[in-house]
């Protein structure tokens, strides 16, 4: 759990999602940020439907966007007593795809800056597209996470290495 249960966007995320994401067919980033974090009630309703498990709550997630098919991007509150910005960013797709796409918000900013969104990061097998860096998002990443610069591939690899059991953890919750 995080140290607070607010549903406000961290400043760095608010800055990043203020930049328009252009899907442009299969060339762009398939990411539609929400204007606010999904409510606790809506998160629980979604997570129960997604897992088929009516006993769960959505308390471990703070959902902040989706892809075009309805898969959600969220902070996964797995690090006890840590701020929202220090929690990993995950993707839970509409077709059951899962993935930890960034170890925290700083890494997520660099993922976006390098031209990938949550869906693209979680499903590299779906596309052979090459990331196209975004200068506006690079400026934001440099502002909020200047010491964290790395490629999208490195962000994804580090997140996957740190949380190798995410898919199994989520699948065990499914009915």
PDB file of C-alpha atoms in Angstrom:
ATOM      1  CA  UNK A   1       0.000   0.000   0.000  1.00  0.00           C
ATOM      2  CA  UNK A   2       1.110   3.543  -0.510  1.00  0.00           C
ATOM      3  CA  UNK A   3       1.542   5.948   2.352  1.00  0.00           C
ATOM      4  CA  UNK A   4      -1.603   7.805   1.290  1.00  0.00           C
ATOM      5  CA  UNK A   5      -4.708   6.713  -0.534  1.00  0.00           C
ATOM      6  CA  UNK A   6      -5.255   9.809  -2.621  1.00  0.00           C
ATOM      7  CA  UNK A   7      -6.346   9.527  -6.211  1.00  0.00           C
ATOM      8  CA  UNK A   8      -4.456  12.529  -7.542  1.00  0.00           C
ATOM      9  CA  UNK A   9      -2.054  12.284 -10.434  1.00  0.00           C
ATOM     10  CA  UNK A  10       1.560  12.793  -9.445  1.00  0.00           C
ATOM     11  CA  UNK A  11       2.873  15.997 -11.076  1.00  0.00           C
ATOM     12  CA  UNK A  12       5.186  14.054 -13.416  1.00  0.00           C
ATOM     13  CA  UNK A  13       2.345  11.864 -14.689  1.00  0.00           C
ATOM     14  CA  UNK A  14       0.054  14.878 -15.123  1.00  0.00           C
ATOM     15  CA  UNK A  15       2.748  16.582 -17.212  1.00  0.00           C
ATOM     16  CA  UNK A  16       3.281  13.487 -19.362  1.00  0.00           C
ATOM     17  CA  UNK A  17      -0.384  12.827 -20.067  1.00  0.00           C
ATOM     18  CA  UNK A  18      -0.915  16.456 -21.045  1.00  0.00           C
ATOM     19  CA  UNK A  19       1.080  15.611 -24.191  1.00  0.00           C
ATOM     20  CA  UNK A  20      -1.257  14.214 -26.861  1.00  0.00           C
ATOM     21  CA  UNK A  21      -0.710  10.572 -27.816  1.00  0.00           C
ATOM     22  CA  UNK A  22      -1.258   9.944 -31.505  1.00  0.00           C
ATOM     23  CA  UNK A  23      -2.030   6.330 -32.340  1.00  0.00           C
ATOM     24  CA  UNK A  24      -1.814   6.971 -36.100  1.00  0.00           C
ATOM     25  CA  UNK A  25      -2.767   3.421 -37.029  1.00  0.00           C
ATOM     26  CA  UNK A  26      -0.011   1.102 -35.890  1.00  0.00           C
ATOM     27  CA  UNK A  27       2.709   3.746 -36.066  1.00  0.00           C
ATOM     28  CA  UNK A  28       1.962   5.647 -32.851  1.00  0.00           C
ATOM     29  CA  UNK A  29       1.370   4.904 -29.186  1.00  0.00           C
ATOM     30  CA  UNK A  30      -1.916   3.172 -28.310  1.00  0.00           C
ATOM     31  CA  UNK A  31      -2.498   4.979 -25.021  1.00  0.00           C
ATOM     32  CA  UNK A  32      -5.469   7.009 -23.846  1.00  0.00           C
ATOM     33  CA  UNK A  33      -4.757   8.589 -20.453  1.00  0.00           C
ATOM     34  CA  UNK A  34      -7.675   9.295 -18.161  1.00  0.00           C
ATOM     35  CA  UNK A  35      -8.305  12.810 -16.809  1.00  0.00           C
ATOM     36  CA  UNK A  36      -8.089  11.391 -13.263  1.00  0.00           C
ATOM     37  CA  UNK A  37      -7.249   8.116 -11.567  1.00  0.00           C
ATOM     38  CA  UNK A  38     -10.130   5.662 -11.727  1.00  0.00           C
ATOM     39  CA  UNK A  39     -12.203   5.684  -8.540  1.00  0.00           C
ATOM     40  CA  UNK A  40     -11.766   2.941  -5.936  1.00  0.00           C
ATOM     41  CA  UNK A  41     -15.243   1.601  -6.712  1.00  0.00           C
ATOM     42  CA  UNK A  42     -14.692   1.525 -10.468  1.00  0.00           C
ATOM     43  CA  UNK A  43     -11.270  -0.079  -9.993  1.00  0.00           C
ATOM     44  CA  UNK A  44     -12.756  -2.841  -7.835  1.00  0.00           C
ATOM     45  CA  UNK A  45     -15.625  -3.413 -10.284  1.00  0.00           C
ATOM     46  CA  UNK A  46     -13.164  -3.679 -13.166  1.00  0.00           C
ATOM     47  CA  UNK A  47     -10.709  -5.954 -11.318  1.00  0.00           C
ATOM     48  CA  UNK A  48     -13.487  -8.336 -10.249  1.00  0.00           C
ATOM     49  CA  UNK A  49     -14.770  -8.507 -13.821  1.00  0.00           C
ATOM     50  CA  UNK A  50     -11.272  -8.883 -15.278  1.00  0.00           C
ATOM     51  CA  UNK A  51     -10.351 -11.755 -12.930  1.00  0.00           C
ATOM     52  CA  UNK A  52     -13.808 -13.277 -12.623  1.00  0.00           C
ATOM     53  CA  UNK A  53     -13.211 -13.196  -8.862  1.00  0.00           C
ATOM     54  CA  UNK A  54     -15.898 -11.335  -6.905  1.00  0.00           C
ATOM     55  CA  UNK A  55     -13.954 -11.613  -3.657  1.00  0.00           C
ATOM     56  CA  UNK A  56     -11.194  -9.225  -4.729  1.00  0.00           C
ATOM     57  CA  UNK A  57     -10.879  -5.489  -4.392  1.00  0.00           C
ATOM     58  CA  UNK A  58      -8.941  -3.185  -6.670  1.00  0.00           C
ATOM     59  CA  UNK A  59      -7.056  -1.655  -3.750  1.00  0.00           C
ATOM     60  CA  UNK A  60      -3.671  -2.685  -5.141  1.00  0.00           C
ATOM     61  CA  UNK A  61      -4.100  -0.654  -8.345  1.00  0.00           C
ATOM     62  CA  UNK A  62      -4.358   2.989  -9.360  1.00  0.00           C
ATOM     63  CA  UNK A  63      -5.571   3.015 -12.958  1.00  0.00           C
ATOM     64  CA  UNK A  64      -4.597   6.020 -15.055  1.00  0.00           C
ATOM     65  CA  UNK A  65      -5.220   5.102 -18.691  1.00  0.00           C
ATOM     66  CA  UNK A  66      -6.123   2.524 -21.279  1.00  0.00           C
ATOM     67  CA  UNK A  67      -5.321   1.307 -24.741  1.00  0.00           C
ATOM     68  CA  UNK A  68      -7.825   1.354 -27.599  1.00  0.00           C
ATOM     69  CA  UNK A  69      -9.209  -2.086 -26.753  1.00  0.00           C
ATOM     70  CA  UNK A  70      -9.823  -1.238 -23.087  1.00  0.00           C
ATOM     71  CA  UNK A  71      -6.728  -2.700 -21.439  1.00  0.00           C
ATOM     72  CA  UNK A  72      -5.675  -0.682 -18.402  1.00  0.00           C
ATOM     73  CA  UNK A  73      -2.410   0.971 -17.377  1.00  0.00           C
ATOM     74  CA  UNK A  74      -2.007   1.242 -13.616  1.00  0.00           C
ATOM     75  CA  UNK A  75       0.321   1.667 -10.718  1.00  0.00           C
ATOM     76  CA  UNK A  76       0.585  -1.651  -8.867  1.00  0.00           C
ATOM     77  CA  UNK A  77       0.828  -0.944  -5.140  1.00  0.00           C
ATOM     78  CA  UNK A  78       3.219  -3.751  -4.272  1.00  0.00           C
ATOM     79  CA  UNK A  79       5.846  -1.774  -2.349  1.00  0.00           C
ATOM     80  CA  UNK A  80       4.561  -1.211   1.212  1.00  0.00           C
ATOM     81  CA  UNK A  81       4.644   2.332   2.574  1.00  0.00           C
ATOM     82  CA  UNK A  82       6.063   3.775  -0.642  1.00  0.00           C
ATOM     83  CA  UNK A  83       4.718   6.726  -2.588  1.00  0.00           C
ATOM     84  CA  UNK A  84       2.683   6.192  -5.740  1.00  0.00           C
ATOM     85  CA  UNK A  85       5.593   7.415  -7.889  1.00  0.00           C
ATOM     86  CA  UNK A  86       7.745   4.579  -6.474  1.00  0.00           C
ATOM     87  CA  UNK A  87       5.323   1.811  -7.439  1.00  0.00           C
ATOM     88  CA  UNK A  88       5.676  -0.244 -10.637  1.00  0.00           C
ATOM     89  CA  UNK A  89       3.539   0.526 -13.679  1.00  0.00           C
ATOM     90  CA  UNK A  90       1.645  -2.446 -15.093  1.00  0.00           C
ATOM     91  CA  UNK A  91      -0.622  -3.238 -18.010  1.00  0.00           C
ATOM     92  CA  UNK A  92      -3.644  -5.544 -17.811  1.00  0.00           C
ATOM     93  CA  UNK A  93      -5.040  -6.042 -21.296  1.00  0.00           C
ATOM     94  CA  UNK A  94      -8.564  -6.615 -22.477  1.00  0.00           C
ATOM     95  CA  UNK A  95      -7.538 -10.026 -23.826  1.00  0.00           C
ATOM     96  CA  UNK A  96      -5.717 -11.154 -20.687  1.00  0.00           C
ATOM     97  CA  UNK A  97      -2.300  -9.685 -21.492  1.00  0.00           C
ATOM     98  CA  UNK A  98      -0.263  -8.702 -18.462  1.00  0.00           C
ATOM     99  CA  UNK A  99       3.060  -7.070 -17.901  1.00  0.00           C
ATOM    100  CA  UNK A 100       5.101  -4.888 -15.618  1.00  0.00           C
ATOM    101  CA  UNK A 101       6.194  -2.159 -18.017  1.00  0.00           C
ATOM    102  CA  UNK A 102       8.237   0.094 -15.707  1.00  0.00           C
ATOM    103  CA  UNK A 103       9.697  -0.205 -12.209  1.00  0.00           C
ATOM    104  CA  UNK A 104       8.279   3.198 -11.222  1.00  0.00           C
ATOM    105  CA  UNK A 105       7.034   6.492 -12.609  1.00  0.00           C
ATOM    106  CA  UNK A 106      10.519   7.767 -13.482  1.00  0.00           C
ATOM    107  CA  UNK A 107      11.140   4.725 -15.674  1.00  0.00           C
ATOM    108  CA  UNK A 108       7.647   5.023 -17.161  1.00  0.00           C
ATOM    109  CA  UNK A 109       8.424   8.592 -18.240  1.00  0.00           C
ATOM    110  CA  UNK A 110      11.465   7.325 -20.155  1.00  0.00           C
ATOM    111  CA  UNK A 111       9.406   4.516 -21.698  1.00  0.00           C
ATOM    112  CA  UNK A 112       6.971   7.118 -23.035  1.00  0.00           C
ATOM    113  CA  UNK A 113       9.805   9.422 -24.112  1.00  0.00           C
ATOM    114  CA  UNK A 114      11.331   6.586 -26.140  1.00  0.00           C
ATOM    115  CA  UNK A 115       8.045   6.140 -28.005  1.00  0.00           C
ATOM    116  CA  UNK A 116       6.276   3.229 -26.339  1.00  0.00           C
ATOM    117  CA  UNK A 117       3.109   3.097 -24.278  1.00  0.00           C
ATOM    118  CA  UNK A 118       1.950   0.491 -21.761  1.00  0.00           C
ATOM    119  CA  UNK A 119       0.354  -1.811 -24.371  1.00  0.00           C
ATOM    120  CA  UNK A 120       3.390  -1.782 -26.631  1.00  0.00           C
ATOM    121  CA  UNK A 121       5.691  -2.459 -23.676  1.00  0.00           C
ATOM    122  CA  UNK A 122       3.605  -5.369 -22.376  1.00  0.00           C
ATOM    123  CA  UNK A 123       3.008  -6.985 -25.773  1.00  0.00           C
ATOM    124  CA  UNK A 124       6.186  -6.737 -27.859  1.00  0.00           C
ATOM    125  CA  UNK A 125       5.180  -9.989 -29.590  1.00  0.00           C
ATOM    126  CA  UNK A 126       2.115  -8.216 -31.061  1.00  0.00           C
ATOM    127  CA  UNK A 127       4.083  -5.769 -33.137  1.00  0.00           C
ATOM    128  CA  UNK A 128       7.402  -5.315 -34.823  1.00  0.00           C
ATOM    129  CA  UNK A 129       7.134  -1.554 -34.647  1.00  0.00           C
ATOM    130  CA  UNK A 130      10.173   0.479 -33.813  1.00  0.00           C
ATOM    131  CA  UNK A 131       9.823   3.059 -31.031  1.00  0.00           C
ATOM    132  CA  UNK A 132       9.779   6.648 -32.232  1.00  0.00           C
ATOM    133  CA  UNK A 133      11.126   8.963 -29.508  1.00  0.00           C
ATOM    134  CA  UNK A 134       8.941  11.899 -28.536  1.00  0.00           C
ATOM    135  CA  UNK A 135      10.777  15.169 -27.880  1.00  0.00           C
ATOM    136  CA  UNK A 136       8.011  16.669 -25.692  1.00  0.00           C
ATOM    137  CA  UNK A 137       7.982  13.591 -23.463  1.00  0.00           C
ATOM    138  CA  UNK A 138      11.783  13.547 -23.367  1.00  0.00           C
ATOM    139  CA  UNK A 139      11.746  17.082 -21.941  1.00  0.00           C
ATOM    140  CA  UNK A 140       9.286  15.929 -19.254  1.00  0.00           C
ATOM    141  CA  UNK A 141      11.365  12.848 -18.428  1.00  0.00           C
ATOM    142  CA  UNK A 142      14.499  14.991 -18.192  1.00  0.00           C
ATOM    143  CA  UNK A 143      12.661  17.364 -15.848  1.00  0.00           C
ATOM    144  CA  UNK A 144      11.228  14.741 -13.482  1.00  0.00           C
ATOM    145  CA  UNK A 145      13.711  11.850 -13.790  1.00  0.00           C
ATOM    146  CA  UNK A 146      16.963  13.272 -15.169  1.00  0.00           C
ATOM    147  CA  UNK A 147      19.159  10.565 -13.654  1.00  0.00           C
ATOM    148  CA  UNK A 148      17.017   7.715 -15.000  1.00  0.00           C
ATOM    149  CA  UNK A 149      17.540   8.079 -18.775  1.00  0.00           C
ATOM    150  CA  UNK A 150      17.402   4.723 -20.537  1.00  0.00           C
ATOM    151  CA  UNK A 151      15.864   3.150 -23.607  1.00  0.00           C
ATOM    152  CA  UNK A 152      12.382   1.659 -23.612  1.00  0.00           C
ATOM    153  CA  UNK A 153      13.958  -1.783 -24.040  1.00  0.00           C
ATOM    154  CA  UNK A 154      16.086  -1.275 -20.908  1.00  0.00           C
ATOM    155  CA  UNK A 155      13.065   0.001 -18.917  1.00  0.00           C
ATOM    156  CA  UNK A 156      11.021  -3.064 -19.880  1.00  0.00           C
ATOM    157  CA  UNK A 157      13.879  -5.490 -19.250  1.00  0.00           C
ATOM    158  CA  UNK A 158      14.569  -4.084 -15.776  1.00  0.00           C
ATOM    159  CA  UNK A 159      10.877  -4.125 -14.836  1.00  0.00           C
ATOM    160  CA  UNK A 160      10.467  -7.692 -16.048  1.00  0.00           C
ATOM    161  CA  UNK A 161      13.581  -8.770 -14.174  1.00  0.00           C
ATOM    162  CA  UNK A 162      12.422  -7.154 -10.921  1.00  0.00           C
ATOM    163  CA  UNK A 163       8.892  -8.570 -11.128  1.00  0.00           C
ATOM    164  CA  UNK A 164       9.186 -11.872 -13.035  1.00  0.00           C
ATOM    165  CA  UNK A 165       6.142 -13.425 -11.352  1.00  0.00           C
ATOM    166  CA  UNK A 166       3.605 -10.666 -12.076  1.00  0.00           C
ATOM    167  CA  UNK A 167       1.664 -12.713 -14.634  1.00  0.00           C
ATOM    168  CA  UNK A 168       1.544 -15.762 -12.354  1.00  0.00           C
ATOM    169  CA  UNK A 169       0.479 -13.586  -9.403  1.00  0.00           C
ATOM    170  CA  UNK A 170      -2.396 -12.102 -11.362  1.00  0.00           C
ATOM    171  CA  UNK A 171      -3.435 -15.396 -12.975  1.00  0.00           C
ATOM    172  CA  UNK A 172      -3.665 -17.046  -9.530  1.00  0.00           C
ATOM    173  CA  UNK A 173      -6.359 -14.490  -8.666  1.00  0.00           C
ATOM    174  CA  UNK A 174      -8.463 -15.401 -11.701  1.00  0.00           C
ATOM    175  CA  UNK A 175     -11.422 -17.769 -11.508  1.00  0.00           C
TER     176      UNK A 175
END
